[in-house]
Amino acid sequence: QKEVEQDPGPLSVPEGAIVSLNCTYSNSAFQYFMWYRQYSRKGPELLMYTYSSGNKEDGRFTAQVDKSSKYISLFIRDSQPSDSATYLCAMSSFNKFYFGSGTKLNVKP
Amino acid sequence: NAGVMQNPRHLVRRRGQEARLRCSPMKGHSHVYWYRQLPEEGLKFMVYLQKENIIDESGMPKERFSAEFPKEGPSILRIQQVVRGDSAAYFCASSPDQTTSTDTQYFGPGTRLTVL
């Protein structure tokens, strides 16, 4: 079993839709949870990070962590064509990082 | 504060040559990670280094690949006798000391290696 599981998509939504991206994990030792956005032929860009269970909001983005279910989510409100990218979840414990395989999102105008 | 810097951005090598990829972490960051990414695939961990130490090289191929992070200067990922299968994007990431800051990682723009 992989440490981190993420649906590769692709996920195609109309502009303005609410997008839900999810990851599950198996290691209860993970302490930090991150979401990265990667545009084609670019490096991953850190979008949000959280520590412990709960929600964190930043503009149109909300990150949610449920440690009891080992499940994390990223919600994008009012999605825009510029949000079209691959989204990677990542988790860490004591400076070791584990990445999901990424979900490709396409927001259609 | 400059981000993670990688050079060259693009590197072309013929089979059998050596490739050297360089990474300068963000200021104040003492941890460096190297990843490989094939087209349409996820990030594959290769190696984790701190200054003058390899902490975890469990993702590195046993032959032809090596990495270092000297006391002075950038981290280097070295691939000897490259083969076509080495063609990929190689990303470097850095993170701050866990005792002083959050446990997050910041990526460089990557080096795209093409082996002819």
PDB file of C-alpha atoms in Angstrom:
ATOM      1  CA  GLN A   1       0.000   0.000   0.000  1.00  0.00           C
ATOM      2  CA  LYS A   2       1.284   3.459  -0.909  1.00  0.00           C
ATOM      3  CA  GLU A   3       1.836   5.937   1.909  1.00  0.00           C
ATOM      4  CA  VAL A   4      -0.360   8.510   0.141  1.00  0.00           C
ATOM      5  CA  GLU A   5      -3.180   7.822  -2.320  1.00  0.00           C
ATOM      6  CA  GLN A   6      -4.559  10.451  -4.676  1.00  0.00           C
ATOM      7  CA  ASP A   7      -6.973  10.092  -7.576  1.00  0.00           C
ATOM      8  CA  PRO A   8      -5.078  11.131 -10.737  1.00  0.00           C
ATOM      9  CA  GLY A   9      -8.180  12.466 -12.500  1.00  0.00           C
ATOM     10  CA  PRO A  10      -8.373  14.226 -14.842  1.00  0.00           C
ATOM     11  CA  LEU A  11     -11.103  16.318 -13.276  1.00  0.00           C
ATOM     12  CA  SER A  12     -12.936  18.667 -15.613  1.00  0.00           C
ATOM     13  CA  VAL A  13     -15.297  21.342 -14.251  1.00  0.00           C
ATOM     14  CA  PRO A  14     -16.979  24.496 -15.591  1.00  0.00           C
ATOM     15  CA  GLU A  15     -15.747  27.898 -14.508  1.00  0.00           C
ATOM     16  CA  GLY A  16     -17.271  28.945 -11.181  1.00  0.00           C
ATOM     17  CA  ALA A  17     -17.714  25.414  -9.875  1.00  0.00           C
ATOM     18  CA  ILE A  18     -16.563  24.253  -6.445  1.00  0.00           C
ATOM     19  CA  VAL A  19     -13.722  21.769  -6.763  1.00  0.00           C
ATOM     20  CA  SER A  20     -12.943  19.086  -4.206  1.00  0.00           C
ATOM     21  CA  LEU A  21      -9.567  17.350  -4.280  1.00  0.00           C
ATOM     22  CA  ASN A  22      -8.759  14.551  -1.853  1.00  0.00           C
ATOM     23  CA  CYS A  23      -5.994  12.333  -0.531  1.00  0.00           C
ATOM     24  CA  THR A  24      -5.886   9.452   1.885  1.00  0.00           C
ATOM     25  CA  TYR A  25      -2.880   8.247   3.820  1.00  0.00           C
ATOM     26  CA  SER A  26      -1.880   5.321   5.955  1.00  0.00           C
ATOM     27  CA  ASN A  27       0.787   6.651   8.338  1.00  0.00           C
ATOM     28  CA  SER A  28      -0.644   8.144  11.515  1.00  0.00           C
ATOM     29  CA  ALA A  29       2.741   9.753  12.285  1.00  0.00           C
ATOM     30  CA  PHE A  30       2.249  12.448   9.639  1.00  0.00           C
ATOM     31  CA  GLN A  31       2.127  15.862  11.274  1.00  0.00           C
ATOM     32  CA  TYR A  32       2.112  18.417   8.458  1.00  0.00           C
ATOM     33  CA  PHE A  33      -0.152  18.388   5.437  1.00  0.00           C
ATOM     34  CA  MET A  34       0.430  20.391   2.283  1.00  0.00           C
ATOM     35  CA  TRP A  35      -1.118  21.112  -1.071  1.00  0.00           C
ATOM     36  CA  TYR A  36       0.968  22.076  -4.075  1.00  0.00           C
ATOM     37  CA  ARG A  37      -0.104  23.369  -7.461  1.00  0.00           C
ATOM     38  CA  GLN A  38       1.996  22.499 -10.491  1.00  0.00           C
ATOM     39  CA  TYR A  39       1.502  24.100 -13.860  1.00  0.00           C
ATOM     40  CA  SER A  40       2.759  22.278 -16.915  1.00  0.00           C
ATOM     41  CA  ARG A  41       6.559  22.301 -17.161  1.00  0.00           C
ATOM     42  CA  LYS A  42       6.913  24.269 -13.904  1.00  0.00           C
ATOM     43  CA  GLY A  43       7.980  23.427 -10.356  1.00  0.00           C
ATOM     44  CA  PRO A  44       5.377  22.651  -7.671  1.00  0.00           C
ATOM     45  CA  GLU A  45       4.187  25.754  -5.838  1.00  0.00           C
ATOM     46  CA  LEU A  46       3.180  25.526  -2.189  1.00  0.00           C
ATOM     47  CA  LEU A  47      -0.482  26.526  -1.879  1.00  0.00           C
ATOM     48  CA  MET A  48      -1.371  25.724   1.693  1.00  0.00           C
ATOM     49  CA  TYR A  49      -0.098  23.810   4.660  1.00  0.00           C
ATOM     50  CA  THR A  50      -1.798  22.738   7.868  1.00  0.00           C
ATOM     51  CA  TYR A  51      -0.794  21.157  11.103  1.00  0.00           C
ATOM     52  CA  SER A  52      -3.273  18.880  12.916  1.00  0.00           C
ATOM     53  CA  SER A  53      -6.916  18.329  12.119  1.00  0.00           C
ATOM     54  CA  GLY A  54      -9.275  21.104  11.125  1.00  0.00           C
ATOM     55  CA  ASN A  55      -9.811  23.650   8.385  1.00  0.00           C
ATOM     56  CA  LYS A  56      -7.623  26.418   7.037  1.00  0.00           C
ATOM     57  CA  GLU A  57      -8.879  29.008   4.607  1.00  0.00           C
ATOM     58  CA  ASP A  58      -6.939  31.273   2.249  1.00  0.00           C
ATOM     59  CA  GLY A  59      -9.006  33.226  -0.240  1.00  0.00           C
ATOM     60  CA  ARG A  60     -10.807  30.783  -2.522  1.00  0.00           C
ATOM     61  CA  PHE A  61      -8.903  27.814  -1.093  1.00  0.00           C
ATOM     62  CA  THR A  62      -9.808  25.741   1.960  1.00  0.00           C
ATOM     63  CA  ALA A  63      -7.659  22.898   3.248  1.00  0.00           C
ATOM     64  CA  GLN A  64      -9.249  20.311   5.499  1.00  0.00           C
ATOM     65  CA  VAL A  65      -7.537  17.616   7.534  1.00  0.00           C
ATOM     66  CA  ASP A  66      -9.281  14.732   9.270  1.00  0.00           C
ATOM     67  CA  LYS A  67      -6.611  12.793  11.127  1.00  0.00           C
ATOM     68  CA  SER A  68      -9.064  10.266  12.543  1.00  0.00           C
ATOM     69  CA  SER A  69     -10.015   9.197   9.000  1.00  0.00           C
ATOM     70  CA  LYS A  70      -6.533   9.840   7.548  1.00  0.00           C
ATOM     71  CA  TYR A  71      -8.121  12.000   4.887  1.00  0.00           C
ATOM     72  CA  ILE A  72      -7.280  15.467   3.605  1.00  0.00           C
ATOM     73  CA  SER A  73      -9.099  17.707   1.154  1.00  0.00           C
ATOM     74  CA  LEU A  74      -8.569  20.895  -0.792  1.00  0.00           C
ATOM     75  CA  PHE A  75     -11.625  22.898  -1.828  1.00  0.00           C
ATOM     76  CA  ILE A  76     -11.476  25.571  -4.495  1.00  0.00           C
ATOM     77  CA  ARG A  77     -14.414  27.964  -4.639  1.00  0.00           C
ATOM     78  CA  ASP A  78     -15.392  29.921  -7.749  1.00  0.00           C
ATOM     79  CA  SER A  79     -12.867  27.991  -9.827  1.00  0.00           C
ATOM     80  CA  GLN A  80     -11.146  29.864 -12.642  1.00  0.00           C
ATOM     81  CA  PRO A  81      -9.475  28.671 -15.868  1.00  0.00           C
ATOM     82  CA  SER A  82      -6.187  29.806 -14.294  1.00  0.00           C
ATOM     83  CA  ASP A  83      -6.695  27.106 -11.636  1.00  0.00           C
ATOM     84  CA  SER A  84      -6.152  24.463 -14.337  1.00  0.00           C
ATOM     85  CA  ALA A  85      -3.084  22.589 -13.140  1.00  0.00           C
ATOM     86  CA  THR A  86      -2.031  19.422 -11.356  1.00  0.00           C
ATOM     87  CA  TYR A  87      -2.599  19.483  -7.596  1.00  0.00           C
ATOM     88  CA  LEU A  88      -0.339  17.413  -5.376  1.00  0.00           C
ATOM     89  CA  CYS A  89      -0.987  16.584  -1.765  1.00  0.00           C
ATOM     90  CA  ALA A  90       1.980  16.021   0.521  1.00  0.00           C
ATOM     91  CA  MET A  91       2.533  14.972   4.094  1.00  0.00           C
ATOM     92  CA  SER A  92       5.514  15.033   6.358  1.00  0.00           C
ATOM     93  CA  SER A  93       6.901  13.849   9.612  1.00  0.00           C
ATOM     94  CA  PHE A  94      10.304  14.920  10.932  1.00  0.00           C
ATOM     95  CA  ASN A  95      11.506  16.277   7.610  1.00  0.00           C
ATOM     96  CA  LYS A  96      10.510  13.258   5.534  1.00  0.00           C
ATOM     97  CA  PHE A  97       7.970  14.056   2.845  1.00  0.00           C
ATOM     98  CA  TYR A  98       5.521  11.874   0.962  1.00  0.00           C
ATOM     99  CA  PHE A  99       3.632  13.011  -2.117  1.00  0.00           C
ATOM    100  CA  GLY A 100       0.475  11.911  -3.828  1.00  0.00           C
ATOM    101  CA  SER A 101       0.681  11.283  -7.552  1.00  0.00           C
ATOM    102  CA  GLY A 102      -1.301  14.458  -8.323  1.00  0.00           C
ATOM    103  CA  THR A 103      -4.789  15.223  -9.647  1.00  0.00           C
ATOM    104  CA  LYS A 104      -5.013  17.000 -12.976  1.00  0.00           C
ATOM    105  CA  LEU A 105      -7.707  19.712 -12.914  1.00  0.00           C
ATOM    106  CA  ASN A 106      -9.154  21.421 -15.975  1.00  0.00           C
ATOM    107  CA  VAL A 107     -11.473  24.401 -15.464  1.00  0.00           C
ATOM    108  CA  LYS A 108     -13.380  25.140 -18.646  1.00  0.00           C
ATOM    109  CA  PRO A 109     -14.307  28.765 -19.454  1.00  0.00           C
TER     110      PRO A 109
ATOM    111  CA  ASN B   1      14.180  36.405  -0.144  1.00  0.00           C
ATOM    112  CA  ALA B   2      15.110  34.472  -3.243  1.00  0.00           C
ATOM    113  CA  GLY B   3      13.448  31.146  -3.708  1.00  0.00           C
ATOM    114  CA  VAL B   4      15.079  27.814  -4.451  1.00  0.00           C
ATOM    115  CA  MET B   5      17.350  28.173  -7.455  1.00  0.00           C
ATOM    116  CA  GLN B   6      18.274  25.454  -9.878  1.00  0.00           C
ATOM    117  CA  ASN B   7      20.590  25.484 -12.843  1.00  0.00           C
ATOM    118  CA  PRO B   8      20.789  24.782 -15.599  1.00  0.00           C
ATOM    119  CA  ARG B   9      17.075  24.912 -16.431  1.00  0.00           C
ATOM    120  CA  HIS B  10      17.607  22.737 -19.478  1.00  0.00           C
ATOM    121  CA  LEU B  11      20.433  20.274 -20.033  1.00  0.00           C
ATOM    122  CA  VAL B  12      21.086  18.146 -23.093  1.00  0.00           C
ATOM    123  CA  ARG B  13      23.545  15.272 -22.917  1.00  0.00           C
ATOM    124  CA  ARG B  14      24.502  12.429 -25.202  1.00  0.00           C
ATOM    125  CA  ARG B  15      24.426   8.871 -23.908  1.00  0.00           C
ATOM    126  CA  GLY B  16      27.488   8.131 -21.806  1.00  0.00           C
ATOM    127  CA  GLN B  17      28.155  11.733 -20.773  1.00  0.00           C
ATOM    128  CA  GLU B  18      27.860  13.128 -17.263  1.00  0.00           C
ATOM    129  CA  ALA B  19      25.104  15.445 -16.056  1.00  0.00           C
ATOM    130  CA  ARG B  20      25.556  17.822 -13.121  1.00  0.00           C
ATOM    131  CA  LEU B  21      22.498  19.537 -11.697  1.00  0.00           C
ATOM    132  CA  ARG B  22      22.838  22.303  -9.134  1.00  0.00           C
ATOM    133  CA  CYS B  23      20.487  23.520  -6.444  1.00  0.00           C
ATOM    134  CA  SER B  24      20.776  26.484  -4.090  1.00  0.00           C
ATOM    135  CA  PRO B  25      18.235  26.269  -1.266  1.00  0.00           C
ATOM    136  CA  MET B  26      16.283  29.196   0.096  1.00  0.00           C
ATOM    137  CA  LYS B  27      18.181  31.406   2.513  1.00  0.00           C
ATOM    138  CA  GLY B  28      18.069  29.932   5.983  1.00  0.00           C
ATOM    139  CA  HIS B  29      17.148  26.451   4.774  1.00  0.00           C
ATOM    140  CA  SER B  30      19.453  23.619   5.736  1.00  0.00           C
ATOM    141  CA  HIS B  31      17.592  20.669   4.201  1.00  0.00           C
ATOM    142  CA  VAL B  32      17.684  19.784   0.508  1.00  0.00           C
ATOM    143  CA  TYR B  33      15.677  17.151  -1.354  1.00  0.00           C
ATOM    144  CA  TRP B  34      15.953  15.918  -4.912  1.00  0.00           C
ATOM    145  CA  TYR B  35      13.018  14.482  -6.880  1.00  0.00           C
ATOM    146  CA  ARG B  36      12.596  13.103 -10.374  1.00  0.00           C
ATOM    147  CA  GLN B  37       9.441  13.545 -12.411  1.00  0.00           C
ATOM    148  CA  LEU B  38       8.614  11.836 -15.682  1.00  0.00           C
ATOM    149  CA  PRO B  39       5.983  13.399 -18.000  1.00  0.00           C
ATOM    150  CA  GLU B  40       2.440  12.965 -16.637  1.00  0.00           C
ATOM    151  CA  GLU B  41       3.783  11.249 -13.506  1.00  0.00           C
ATOM    152  CA  GLY B  42       4.185  12.201  -9.870  1.00  0.00           C
ATOM    153  CA  LEU B  43       7.297  13.203  -7.983  1.00  0.00           C
ATOM    154  CA  LYS B  44       9.676  10.401  -7.112  1.00  0.00           C
ATOM    155  CA  PHE B  45      11.859  11.011  -4.075  1.00  0.00           C
ATOM    156  CA  MET B  46      15.551  10.469  -4.686  1.00  0.00           C
ATOM    157  CA  VAL B  47      17.656  11.809  -1.833  1.00  0.00           C
ATOM    158  CA  TYR B  48      17.528  14.022   1.259  1.00  0.00           C
ATOM    159  CA  LEU B  49      20.609  15.913   2.399  1.00  0.00           C
ATOM    160  CA  GLN B  50      21.705  18.329   5.054  1.00  0.00           C
ATOM    161  CA  LYS B  51      24.980  20.214   4.926  1.00  0.00           C
ATOM    162  CA  GLU B  52      27.785  17.663   4.396  1.00  0.00           C
ATOM    163  CA  ASN B  53      25.469  14.742   5.211  1.00  0.00           C
ATOM    164  CA  ILE B  54      23.242  12.381   3.240  1.00  0.00           C
ATOM    165  CA  ILE B  55      20.264  11.679   5.465  1.00  0.00           C
ATOM    166  CA  ASP B  56      18.199   9.417   3.214  1.00  0.00           C
ATOM    167  CA  GLU B  57      19.184   8.118  -0.210  1.00  0.00           C
ATOM    168  CA  SER B  58      16.629   5.341  -0.396  1.00  0.00           C
ATOM    169  CA  GLY B  59      15.232   6.687  -3.686  1.00  0.00           C
ATOM    170  CA  MET B  60      18.541   6.929  -5.501  1.00  0.00           C
ATOM    171  CA  PRO B  61      19.507   4.303  -8.075  1.00  0.00           C
ATOM    172  CA  LYS B  62      22.452   2.334  -6.733  1.00  0.00           C
ATOM    173  CA  GLU B  63      24.664   3.034  -9.722  1.00  0.00           C
ATOM    174  CA  ARG B  64      25.612   6.167 -11.661  1.00  0.00           C
ATOM    175  CA  PHE B  65      23.746   8.594  -9.357  1.00  0.00           C
ATOM    176  CA  SER B  66      25.274  10.571  -6.508  1.00  0.00           C
ATOM    177  CA  ALA B  67      24.437  13.692  -4.545  1.00  0.00           C
ATOM    178  CA  GLU B  68      26.238  16.065  -2.245  1.00  0.00           C
ATOM    179  CA  PHE B  69      25.550  19.199  -0.260  1.00  0.00           C
ATOM    180  CA  PRO B  70      28.909  20.694   0.720  1.00  0.00           C
ATOM    181  CA  LYS B  71      29.503  23.135   3.528  1.00  0.00           C
ATOM    182  CA  GLU B  72      29.864  25.919   0.988  1.00  0.00           C
ATOM    183  CA  GLY B  73      28.032  26.143  -2.310  1.00  0.00           C
ATOM    184  CA  PRO B  74      25.020  24.472  -3.876  1.00  0.00           C
ATOM    185  CA  SER B  75      23.835  20.920  -3.668  1.00  0.00           C
ATOM    186  CA  ILE B  76      24.860  18.828  -6.683  1.00  0.00           C
ATOM    187  CA  LEU B  77      23.053  15.870  -8.218  1.00  0.00           C
ATOM    188  CA  ARG B  78      25.446  13.999 -10.474  1.00  0.00           C
ATOM    189  CA  ILE B  79      24.472  11.406 -13.047  1.00  0.00           C
ATOM    190  CA  GLN B  80      27.321   9.535 -14.667  1.00  0.00           C
ATOM    191  CA  GLN B  81      27.131   7.763 -18.044  1.00  0.00           C
ATOM    192  CA  VAL B  82      23.624   8.993 -18.730  1.00  0.00           C
ATOM    193  CA  VAL B  83      21.143   6.807 -20.599  1.00  0.00           C
ATOM    194  CA  ARG B  84      17.945   7.762 -22.416  1.00  0.00           C
ATOM    195  CA  GLY B  85      15.879   6.600 -19.436  1.00  0.00           C
ATOM    196  CA  ASP B  86      17.435   9.373 -17.334  1.00  0.00           C
ATOM    197  CA  SER B  87      15.548  11.983 -19.376  1.00  0.00           C
ATOM    198  CA  ALA B  88      13.197  13.654 -16.920  1.00  0.00           C
ATOM    199  CA  ALA B  89      12.594  16.806 -14.910  1.00  0.00           C
ATOM    200  CA  TYR B  90      14.663  16.931 -11.745  1.00  0.00           C
ATOM    201  CA  PHE B  91      13.350  19.112  -8.958  1.00  0.00           C
ATOM    202  CA  CYS B  92      15.111  20.323  -5.883  1.00  0.00           C
ATOM    203  CA  ALA B  93      13.250  21.389  -2.760  1.00  0.00           C
ATOM    204  CA  SER B  94      14.408  22.893   0.498  1.00  0.00           C
ATOM    205  CA  SER B  95      12.958  23.138   3.956  1.00  0.00           C
ATOM    206  CA  PRO B  96      13.957  24.987   7.090  1.00  0.00           C
ATOM    207  CA  ASP B  97      15.286  23.386  10.226  1.00  0.00           C
ATOM    208  CA  GLN B  98      12.338  21.617  11.817  1.00  0.00           C
ATOM    209  CA  THR B  99      13.209  22.981  15.233  1.00  0.00           C
ATOM    210  CA  THR B 100      12.767  26.567  14.097  1.00  0.00           C
ATOM    211  CA  SER B 101       9.937  26.556  11.609  1.00  0.00           C
ATOM    212  CA  THR B 102       7.106  24.590  10.063  1.00  0.00           C
ATOM    213  CA  ASP B 103       7.847  21.344   8.329  1.00  0.00           C
ATOM    214  CA  THR B 104       7.184  22.450   4.747  1.00  0.00           C
ATOM    215  CA  GLN B 105       9.033  22.254   1.472  1.00  0.00           C
ATOM    216  CA  TYR B 106       9.631  24.790  -1.269  1.00  0.00           C
ATOM    217  CA  PHE B 107      10.516  23.761  -4.789  1.00  0.00           C
ATOM    218  CA  GLY B 108      12.819  25.138  -7.418  1.00  0.00           C
ATOM    219  CA  PRO B 109      11.841  25.491 -11.095  1.00  0.00           C
ATOM    220  CA  GLY B 110      13.515  22.217 -12.030  1.00  0.00           C
ATOM    221  CA  THR B 111      16.147  21.082 -14.508  1.00  0.00           C
ATOM    222  CA  ARG B 112      14.890  19.334 -17.601  1.00  0.00           C
ATOM    223  CA  LEU B 113      17.419  16.737 -18.688  1.00  0.00           C
ATOM    224  CA  THR B 114      17.276  15.367 -22.209  1.00  0.00           C
ATOM    225  CA  VAL B 115      19.538  12.488 -23.158  1.00  0.00           C
ATOM    226  CA  LEU B 116      20.063  12.050 -26.891  1.00  0.00           C
TER     227      LEU B 116
END
